[in-house]
XYZ file of C-alpha atoms in Angstrom:
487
model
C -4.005 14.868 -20.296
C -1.717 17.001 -22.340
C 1.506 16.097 -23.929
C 3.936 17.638 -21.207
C 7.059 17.583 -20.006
C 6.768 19.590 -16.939
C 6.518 17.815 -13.625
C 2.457 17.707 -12.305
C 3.156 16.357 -8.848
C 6.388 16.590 -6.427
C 7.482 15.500 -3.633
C 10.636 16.702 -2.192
C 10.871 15.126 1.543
C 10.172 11.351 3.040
C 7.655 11.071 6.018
C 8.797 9.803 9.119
C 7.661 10.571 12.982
C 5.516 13.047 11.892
C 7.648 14.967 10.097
C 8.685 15.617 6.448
C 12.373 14.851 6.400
C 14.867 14.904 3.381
C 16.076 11.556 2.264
C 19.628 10.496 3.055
C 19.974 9.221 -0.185
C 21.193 11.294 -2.969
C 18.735 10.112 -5.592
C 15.232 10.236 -6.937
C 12.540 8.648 -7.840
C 11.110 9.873 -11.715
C 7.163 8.625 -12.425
C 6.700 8.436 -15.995
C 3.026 8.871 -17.874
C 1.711 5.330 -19.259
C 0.261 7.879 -21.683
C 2.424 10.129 -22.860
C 5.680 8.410 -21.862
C 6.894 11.608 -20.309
C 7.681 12.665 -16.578
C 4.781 13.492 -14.262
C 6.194 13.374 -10.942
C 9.035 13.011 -8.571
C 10.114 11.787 -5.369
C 12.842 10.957 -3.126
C 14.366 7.676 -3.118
C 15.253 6.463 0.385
C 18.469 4.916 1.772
C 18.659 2.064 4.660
C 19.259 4.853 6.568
C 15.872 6.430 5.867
C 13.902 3.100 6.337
C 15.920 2.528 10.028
C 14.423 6.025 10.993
C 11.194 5.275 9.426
C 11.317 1.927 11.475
C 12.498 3.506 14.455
C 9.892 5.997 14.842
C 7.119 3.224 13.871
C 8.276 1.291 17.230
C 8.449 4.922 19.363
C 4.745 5.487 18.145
C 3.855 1.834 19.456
C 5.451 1.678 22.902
C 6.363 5.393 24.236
C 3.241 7.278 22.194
C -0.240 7.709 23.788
C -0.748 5.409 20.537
C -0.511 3.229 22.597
C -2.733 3.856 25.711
C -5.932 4.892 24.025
C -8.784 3.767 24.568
C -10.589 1.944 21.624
C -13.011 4.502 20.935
C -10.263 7.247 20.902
C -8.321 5.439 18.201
C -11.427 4.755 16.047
C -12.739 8.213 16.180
C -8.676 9.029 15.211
C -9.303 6.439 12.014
C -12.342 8.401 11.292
C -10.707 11.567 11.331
C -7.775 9.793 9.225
C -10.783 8.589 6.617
C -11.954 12.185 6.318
C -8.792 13.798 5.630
C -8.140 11.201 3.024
C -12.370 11.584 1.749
C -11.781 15.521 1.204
C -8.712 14.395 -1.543
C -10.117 11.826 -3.586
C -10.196 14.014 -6.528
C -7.149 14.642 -6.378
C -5.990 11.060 -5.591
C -7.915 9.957 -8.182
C -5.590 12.121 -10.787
C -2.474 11.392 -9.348
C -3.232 7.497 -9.568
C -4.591 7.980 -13.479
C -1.470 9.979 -13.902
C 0.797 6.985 -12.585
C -0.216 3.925 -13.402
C -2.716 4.644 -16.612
C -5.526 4.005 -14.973
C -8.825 5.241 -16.614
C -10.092 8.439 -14.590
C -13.787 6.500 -14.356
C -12.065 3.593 -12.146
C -9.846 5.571 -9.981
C -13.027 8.044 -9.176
C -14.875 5.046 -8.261
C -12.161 2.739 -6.281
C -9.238 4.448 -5.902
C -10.169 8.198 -4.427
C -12.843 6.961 -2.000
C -12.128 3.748 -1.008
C -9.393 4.869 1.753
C -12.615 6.501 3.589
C -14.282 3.950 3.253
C -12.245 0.813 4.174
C -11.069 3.207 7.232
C -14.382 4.093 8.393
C -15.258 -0.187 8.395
C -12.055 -1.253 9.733
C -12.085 1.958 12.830
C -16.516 0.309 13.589
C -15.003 -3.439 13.488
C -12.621 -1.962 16.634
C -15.783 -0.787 18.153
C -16.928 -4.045 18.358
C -14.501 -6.483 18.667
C -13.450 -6.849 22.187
C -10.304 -5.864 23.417
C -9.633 -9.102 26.289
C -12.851 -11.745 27.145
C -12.947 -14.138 29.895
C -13.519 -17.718 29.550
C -14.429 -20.636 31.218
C -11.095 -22.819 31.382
C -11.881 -26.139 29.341
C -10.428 -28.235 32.386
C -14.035 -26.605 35.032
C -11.386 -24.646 36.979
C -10.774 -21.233 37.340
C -10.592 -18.683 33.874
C -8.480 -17.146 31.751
C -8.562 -13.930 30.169
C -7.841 -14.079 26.438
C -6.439 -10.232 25.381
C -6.275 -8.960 21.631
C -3.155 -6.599 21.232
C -1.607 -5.079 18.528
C 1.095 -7.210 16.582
C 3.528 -4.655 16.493
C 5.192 -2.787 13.728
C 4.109 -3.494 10.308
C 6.129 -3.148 6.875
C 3.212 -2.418 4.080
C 4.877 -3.315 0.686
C 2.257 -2.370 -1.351
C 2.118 -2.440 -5.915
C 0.961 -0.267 -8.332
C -1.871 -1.448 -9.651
C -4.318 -0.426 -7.062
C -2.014 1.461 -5.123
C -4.053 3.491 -2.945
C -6.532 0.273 -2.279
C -4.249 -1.891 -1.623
C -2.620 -0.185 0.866
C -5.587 1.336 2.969
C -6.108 -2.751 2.547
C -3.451 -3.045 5.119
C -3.078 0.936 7.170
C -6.648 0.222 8.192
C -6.579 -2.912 9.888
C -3.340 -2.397 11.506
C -4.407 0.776 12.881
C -7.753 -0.448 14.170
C -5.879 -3.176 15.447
C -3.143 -0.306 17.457
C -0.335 -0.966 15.069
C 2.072 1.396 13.543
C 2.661 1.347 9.581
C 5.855 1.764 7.514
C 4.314 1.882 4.173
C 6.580 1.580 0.885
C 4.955 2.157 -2.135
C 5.722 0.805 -5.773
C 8.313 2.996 -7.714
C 5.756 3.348 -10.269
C 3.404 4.833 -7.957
C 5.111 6.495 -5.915
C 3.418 9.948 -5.645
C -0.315 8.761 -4.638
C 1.110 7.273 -1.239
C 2.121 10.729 0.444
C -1.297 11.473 0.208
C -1.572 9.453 3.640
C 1.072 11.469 4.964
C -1.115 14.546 4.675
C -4.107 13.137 5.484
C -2.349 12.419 8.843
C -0.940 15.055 9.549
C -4.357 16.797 9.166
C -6.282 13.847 10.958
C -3.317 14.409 14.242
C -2.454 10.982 13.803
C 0.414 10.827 16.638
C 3.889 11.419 15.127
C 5.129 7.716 14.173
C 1.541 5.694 13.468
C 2.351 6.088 9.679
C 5.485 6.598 8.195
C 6.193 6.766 4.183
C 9.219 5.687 2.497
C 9.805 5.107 -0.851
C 12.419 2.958 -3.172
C 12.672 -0.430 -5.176
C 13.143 -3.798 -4.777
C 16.039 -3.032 -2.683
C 14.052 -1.068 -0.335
C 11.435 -3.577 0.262
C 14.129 -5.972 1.059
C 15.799 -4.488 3.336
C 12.150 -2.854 5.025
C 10.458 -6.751 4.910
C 14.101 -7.909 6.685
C 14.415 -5.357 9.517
C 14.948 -6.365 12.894
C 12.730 -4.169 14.199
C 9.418 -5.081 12.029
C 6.610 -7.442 13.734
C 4.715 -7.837 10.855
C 4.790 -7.996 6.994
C 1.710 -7.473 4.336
C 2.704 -7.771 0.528
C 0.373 -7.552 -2.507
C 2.323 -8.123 -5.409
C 3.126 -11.346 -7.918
C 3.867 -14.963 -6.641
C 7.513 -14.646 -7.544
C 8.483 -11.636 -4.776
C 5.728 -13.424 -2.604
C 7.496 -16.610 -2.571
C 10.959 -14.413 -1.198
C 9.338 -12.256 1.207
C 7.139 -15.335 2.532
C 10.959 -16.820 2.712
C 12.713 -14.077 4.843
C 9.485 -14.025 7.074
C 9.687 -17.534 7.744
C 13.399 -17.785 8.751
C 13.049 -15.221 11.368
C 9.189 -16.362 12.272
C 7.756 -13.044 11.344
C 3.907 -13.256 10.267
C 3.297 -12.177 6.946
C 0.003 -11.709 4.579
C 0.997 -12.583 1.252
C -1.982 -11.208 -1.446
C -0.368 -13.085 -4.756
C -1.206 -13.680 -8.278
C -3.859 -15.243 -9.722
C -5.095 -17.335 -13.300
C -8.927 -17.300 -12.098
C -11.869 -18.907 -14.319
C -14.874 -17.801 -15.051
C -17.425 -20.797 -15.508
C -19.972 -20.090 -18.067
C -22.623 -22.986 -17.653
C -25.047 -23.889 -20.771
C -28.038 -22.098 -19.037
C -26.030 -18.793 -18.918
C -27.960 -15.671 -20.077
C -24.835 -14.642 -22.283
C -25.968 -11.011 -22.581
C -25.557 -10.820 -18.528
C -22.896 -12.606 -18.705
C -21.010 -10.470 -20.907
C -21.978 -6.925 -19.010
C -20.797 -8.929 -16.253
C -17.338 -10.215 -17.271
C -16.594 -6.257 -18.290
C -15.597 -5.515 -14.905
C -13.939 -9.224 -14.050
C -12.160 -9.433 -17.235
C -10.688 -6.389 -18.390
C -11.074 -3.898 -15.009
C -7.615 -1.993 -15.196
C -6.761 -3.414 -18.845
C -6.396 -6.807 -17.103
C -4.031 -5.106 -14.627
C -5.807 -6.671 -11.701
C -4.897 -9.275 -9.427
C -8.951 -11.101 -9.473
C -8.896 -10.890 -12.866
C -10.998 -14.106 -14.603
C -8.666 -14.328 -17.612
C -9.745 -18.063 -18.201
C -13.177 -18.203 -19.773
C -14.867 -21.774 -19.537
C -18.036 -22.448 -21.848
C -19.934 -25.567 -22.738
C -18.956 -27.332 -26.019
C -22.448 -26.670 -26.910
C -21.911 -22.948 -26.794
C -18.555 -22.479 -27.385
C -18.800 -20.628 -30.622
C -21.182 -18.473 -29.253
C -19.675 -17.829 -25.900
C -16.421 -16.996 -28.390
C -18.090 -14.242 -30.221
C -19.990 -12.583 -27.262
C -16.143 -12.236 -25.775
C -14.711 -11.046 -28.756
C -17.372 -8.641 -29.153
C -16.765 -7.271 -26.096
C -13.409 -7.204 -26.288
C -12.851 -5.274 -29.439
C -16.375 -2.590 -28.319
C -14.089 -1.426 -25.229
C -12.781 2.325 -26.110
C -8.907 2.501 -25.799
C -7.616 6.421 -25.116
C -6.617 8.938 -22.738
C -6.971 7.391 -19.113
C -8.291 11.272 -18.064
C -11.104 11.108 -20.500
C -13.996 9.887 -18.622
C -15.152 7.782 -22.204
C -11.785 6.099 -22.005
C -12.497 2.377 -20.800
C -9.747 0.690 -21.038
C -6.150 2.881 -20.748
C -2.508 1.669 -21.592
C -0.241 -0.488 -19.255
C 2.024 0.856 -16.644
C 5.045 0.625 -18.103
C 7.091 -0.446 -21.889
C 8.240 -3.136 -19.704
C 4.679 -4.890 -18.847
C 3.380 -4.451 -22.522
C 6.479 -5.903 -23.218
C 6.031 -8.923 -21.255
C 1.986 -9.076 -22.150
C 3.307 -8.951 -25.779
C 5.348 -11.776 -25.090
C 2.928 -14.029 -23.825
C 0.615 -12.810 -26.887
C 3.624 -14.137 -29.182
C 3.681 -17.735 -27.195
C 0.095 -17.827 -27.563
C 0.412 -17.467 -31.433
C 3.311 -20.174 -31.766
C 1.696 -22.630 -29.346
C -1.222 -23.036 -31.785
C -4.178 -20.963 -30.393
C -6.595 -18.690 -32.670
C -6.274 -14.721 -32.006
C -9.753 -14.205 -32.372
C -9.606 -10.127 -31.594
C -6.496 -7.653 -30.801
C -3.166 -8.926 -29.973
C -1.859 -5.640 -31.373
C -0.694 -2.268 -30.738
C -3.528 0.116 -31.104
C -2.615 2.168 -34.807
C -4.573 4.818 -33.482
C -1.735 5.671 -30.962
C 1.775 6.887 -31.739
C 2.426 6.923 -27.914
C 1.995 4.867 -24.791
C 2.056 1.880 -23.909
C -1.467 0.564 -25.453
C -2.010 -2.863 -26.180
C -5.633 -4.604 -27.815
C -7.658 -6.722 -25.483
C -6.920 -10.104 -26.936
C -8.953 -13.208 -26.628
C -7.903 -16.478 -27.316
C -9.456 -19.218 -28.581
C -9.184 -23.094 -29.764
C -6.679 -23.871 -26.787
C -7.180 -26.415 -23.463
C -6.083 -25.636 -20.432
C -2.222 -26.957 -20.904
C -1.509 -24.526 -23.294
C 0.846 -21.812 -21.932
C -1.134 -18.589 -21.969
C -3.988 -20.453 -19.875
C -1.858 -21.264 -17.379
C 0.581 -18.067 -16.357
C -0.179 -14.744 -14.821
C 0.052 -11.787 -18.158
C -1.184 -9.260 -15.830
C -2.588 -7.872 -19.262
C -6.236 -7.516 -21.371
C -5.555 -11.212 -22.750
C -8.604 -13.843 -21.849
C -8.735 -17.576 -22.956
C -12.104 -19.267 -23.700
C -11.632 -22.918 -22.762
C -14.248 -25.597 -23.856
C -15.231 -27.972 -21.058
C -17.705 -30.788 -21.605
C -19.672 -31.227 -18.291
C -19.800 -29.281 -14.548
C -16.970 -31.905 -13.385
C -14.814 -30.843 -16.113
C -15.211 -27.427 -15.814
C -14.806 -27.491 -12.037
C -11.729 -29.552 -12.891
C -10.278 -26.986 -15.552
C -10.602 -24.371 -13.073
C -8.959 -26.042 -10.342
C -6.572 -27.203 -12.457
C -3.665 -23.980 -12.306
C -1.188 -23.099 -9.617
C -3.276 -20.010 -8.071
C -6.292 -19.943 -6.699
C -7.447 -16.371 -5.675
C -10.902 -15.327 -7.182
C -13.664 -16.509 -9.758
C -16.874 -16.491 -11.228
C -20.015 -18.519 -12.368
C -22.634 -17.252 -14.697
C -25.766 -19.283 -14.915
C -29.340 -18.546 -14.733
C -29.946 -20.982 -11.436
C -28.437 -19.308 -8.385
C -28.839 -22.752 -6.595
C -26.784 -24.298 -9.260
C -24.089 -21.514 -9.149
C -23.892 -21.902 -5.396
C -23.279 -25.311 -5.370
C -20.399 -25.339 -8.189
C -19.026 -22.155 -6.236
C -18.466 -24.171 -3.229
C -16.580 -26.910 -5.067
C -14.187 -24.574 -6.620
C -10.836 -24.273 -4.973
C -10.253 -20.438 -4.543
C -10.071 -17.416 -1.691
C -13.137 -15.749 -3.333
C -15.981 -16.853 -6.016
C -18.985 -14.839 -7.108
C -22.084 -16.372 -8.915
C -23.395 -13.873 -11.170
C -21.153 -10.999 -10.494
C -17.953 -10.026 -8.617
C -16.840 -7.684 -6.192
C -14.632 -7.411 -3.038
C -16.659 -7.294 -0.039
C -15.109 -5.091 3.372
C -16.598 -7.583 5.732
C -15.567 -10.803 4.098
C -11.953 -11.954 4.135
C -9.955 -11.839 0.716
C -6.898 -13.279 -0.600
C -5.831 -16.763 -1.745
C -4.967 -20.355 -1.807
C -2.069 -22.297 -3.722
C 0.144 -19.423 -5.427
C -2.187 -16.990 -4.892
C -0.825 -16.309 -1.064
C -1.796 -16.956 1.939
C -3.671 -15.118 5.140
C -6.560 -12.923 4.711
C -7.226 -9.128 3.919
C -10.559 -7.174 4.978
C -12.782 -8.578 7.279
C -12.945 -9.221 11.197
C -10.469 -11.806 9.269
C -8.139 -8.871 8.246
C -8.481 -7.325 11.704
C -7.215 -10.369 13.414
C -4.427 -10.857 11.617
C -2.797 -7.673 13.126
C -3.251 -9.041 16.866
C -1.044 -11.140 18.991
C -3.008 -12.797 21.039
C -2.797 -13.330 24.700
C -3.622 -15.854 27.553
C -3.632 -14.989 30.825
C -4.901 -17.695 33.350
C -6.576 -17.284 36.518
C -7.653 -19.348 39.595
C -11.489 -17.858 39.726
């Protein structure tokens, strides 16, 4: 990526019913390069106005569209079609999301240009298969009742900019496999990437309505997650706005999925083979410069390894190649904005002054005059109370914790106010297994780490609540139905 300061990507209208409208509101939305901390795209900003008519035309789609009279088969071949559209610009995506939000070109390629397709094309076969209505033997001997599945309604998607196009075909697809409509509003930050729904469903002759895109801050997502005419809210984003939206929804009895924060551990036990390990803990450590919600920032290892398990981390810490997030080398890119490293540089500075040992990084990257780079930093010679062990950076910063038997360590990483993901490394699978289970969290992997389409994720404790992905994720866009009869 060049040092520029013309504008890549534009976007000059809002999509609503179908159509490309101009926003009521008079100003913009600028997207600035991680990289090169210049302009790279712009968008409309929308008005309460814009989200009413986005809102509105969500609701016509659901009752008055033949939306909502197809068949299920007619709406998951539309979801395929929808998946295509969306497979034949993944390229592309992939570009705009590298130019947003910094992320290298390798891991938007790989998750964030074709997972849409692919989280479509699972979500449109779990509609095949899940009944619409089944009959049922009433509990009591006498008579049945049939028990329907239909769609919740109109769903707000608030969706952040991490994984921006992921996390959002986390919530399009099930809602639409579920005959929902969407109002989707992306993160300021990454704006740009989101319209490429809009033209995927335009192309895919989604019915005017079924997905509608408008844009804005924190502002806009209040007023969006408040309206009186949404059914249903999904939010990925930190504990903080989770905590207010999960408010709102509960004062006017609105379901909500809530995908939080998280402080996850990864539990190295003595047995480890610490050159696995470490390949591993590449992708669960550091994915997205630490930018990423599963992210196993805690490290626990034996006391009778510690030193070791210390080096290997370091090691890998300072081997990962900082650079140009469009260079295919690059593994590790800069932070979204001045205002994260900021905040990751803060924590860095509490770490410091509370005592613990910077084994590696914890700096600026000399190499770079601009963007917003930061060193992977591990810590080291801390316990779990210490400060940077037990917040959210949302940044390449990892503790290594000692622990001094399985109890302890399951203890250590129960011990923190999320719960969402984490790992355990260990040369016994049975062993691994058996700790995973005791571990309080959404998702664990033994040996490795990855989000599966057919098994729910999210969290426990401050890490949210409901499930994403899934037949899980599917029900959780249906309102269910009883209807009783004498035979």
């Amino acid at each position: 990526m060049s040092h520029q300061t013309e504008l890549q990507y534009q976007r000059e209208h809002l999509f609503i019913g179908g159509e490309w409208r101009p926003s009521t509101s008079p100003d913009t939305i600028t997207v600035i390069s991680p990289f090169t901390e210049q302009p790279v795209g712009r968008a409309p900003d929308t008005s309460p106005a814009d989200i009413d008519a986005a809102v509105a035309a969500a609701r016509h789609a659901l009752t008055r569209s033949a939306w909502a009279t197809w068949d299920v088969e007619t709406r998951a071949a539309a979801i395929d079609r929808f998946a295509d559209a969306l497979e034949r610009r993944a390229d592309e995506t992939a570009r705009i999301v590298t130019a947003e939000n910094g992320m290298p070109i390798w891991g938007s390629s790989a998750v964030e240009g074709p997972d849409p397709a692919r989280v479509l094309r699972h979500f449109a076969q779990l509609a095949r298969t899940t009944p619409q209505e089944e009959r049922r033997p009433a509990a009591s001997g006498t008579g049945t009742t049939l028990v329907r599945r239909e769609p919740v309604g109109v769903v707000a998607a608030v969706v952040p900019w991490n994984y921006p196009q992921s996390l959002a075909v986390f919530k399009i697809a099930p809602a639409l496999a579920a005959g929902c409509t969407v109002v989707v509003k992306p993160a300021p930050e990454t704006v740009l990437d989101a319209f490429q729904f809009a033209d995927a469903a335009q192309e895919a002759g989604l019915p005017d309505g079924v997905i509608n895109i408008v844009t804005g801050g924190r502002d806009a997502g209040a007023y969006l997650v408040s309206h009186p005419g949404v059914d249903k809210v999904a939010f990925t984003g930190s504990t903080e706005a989770g905590r207010a939206i999960g408010e709102v929804c509960g004062r006017l009895l609105r379901p909500v999925t809530l995908e939080l924060g998280g402080k996850s551990a990864a539990i190295v036990l003595d047995d480890a083979d610490l050159g696995r390990t470490v390949r591993g803990l590449t992708w669960v450590c550091l994915a997205h410069s630490g930018q990423t919600c599963y992210t196993n920032s805690r490290i626990l290892a034996p006391r009778s390894r510690y030193d070791e398990v210390v080096d290997a981390i370091a090691d890998l810490a300072a081997s990962l190649q900082i650079g140009d997030p469009s260079d295919p080398a690059t593994q590790l890119g800069p932070l979204v904005s001045s205002r994260q490293r900021e905040r990751v540089e803060s924590a860095i500075a509490a770490g410091r002054a509370g005592g613990a040992r910077v084994v590696t990084g914890g700096r600026r990257p000399a190499a770079f005059e601009r963007g917003w780079f930061i060193e992977p930093t591990v810590f080291a010679d801390l316990d779990n109370s210490h400060t940077v062990a037990r917040e959210e950076i949302f940044g390449p910063v990892l503790t290594v914790i000692p622990y001094d038997d399985i109890d302890d360590a399951v203890a250590i990483a129960d011990d923190s106010p999320y719960g969402l993901a984490g790992t355990v490394w260990t040369s016994d699978e049975d062993k691994g297994i058996e700790i995973a289970r005791r571990v309080r969290t959404g998702t664990v992997g033994v040996n490795f780490y990855d989000i599966d389409l057919g098994a729910p994720f999210g969290g426990v404790k401050a890490s949210g609540l409901g499930r994403e992905l899934g037949p899980e994720g599917l029900a959780s866009y249906v309102a269910y139905k009883s209807v009783y009869l004498s035979r």
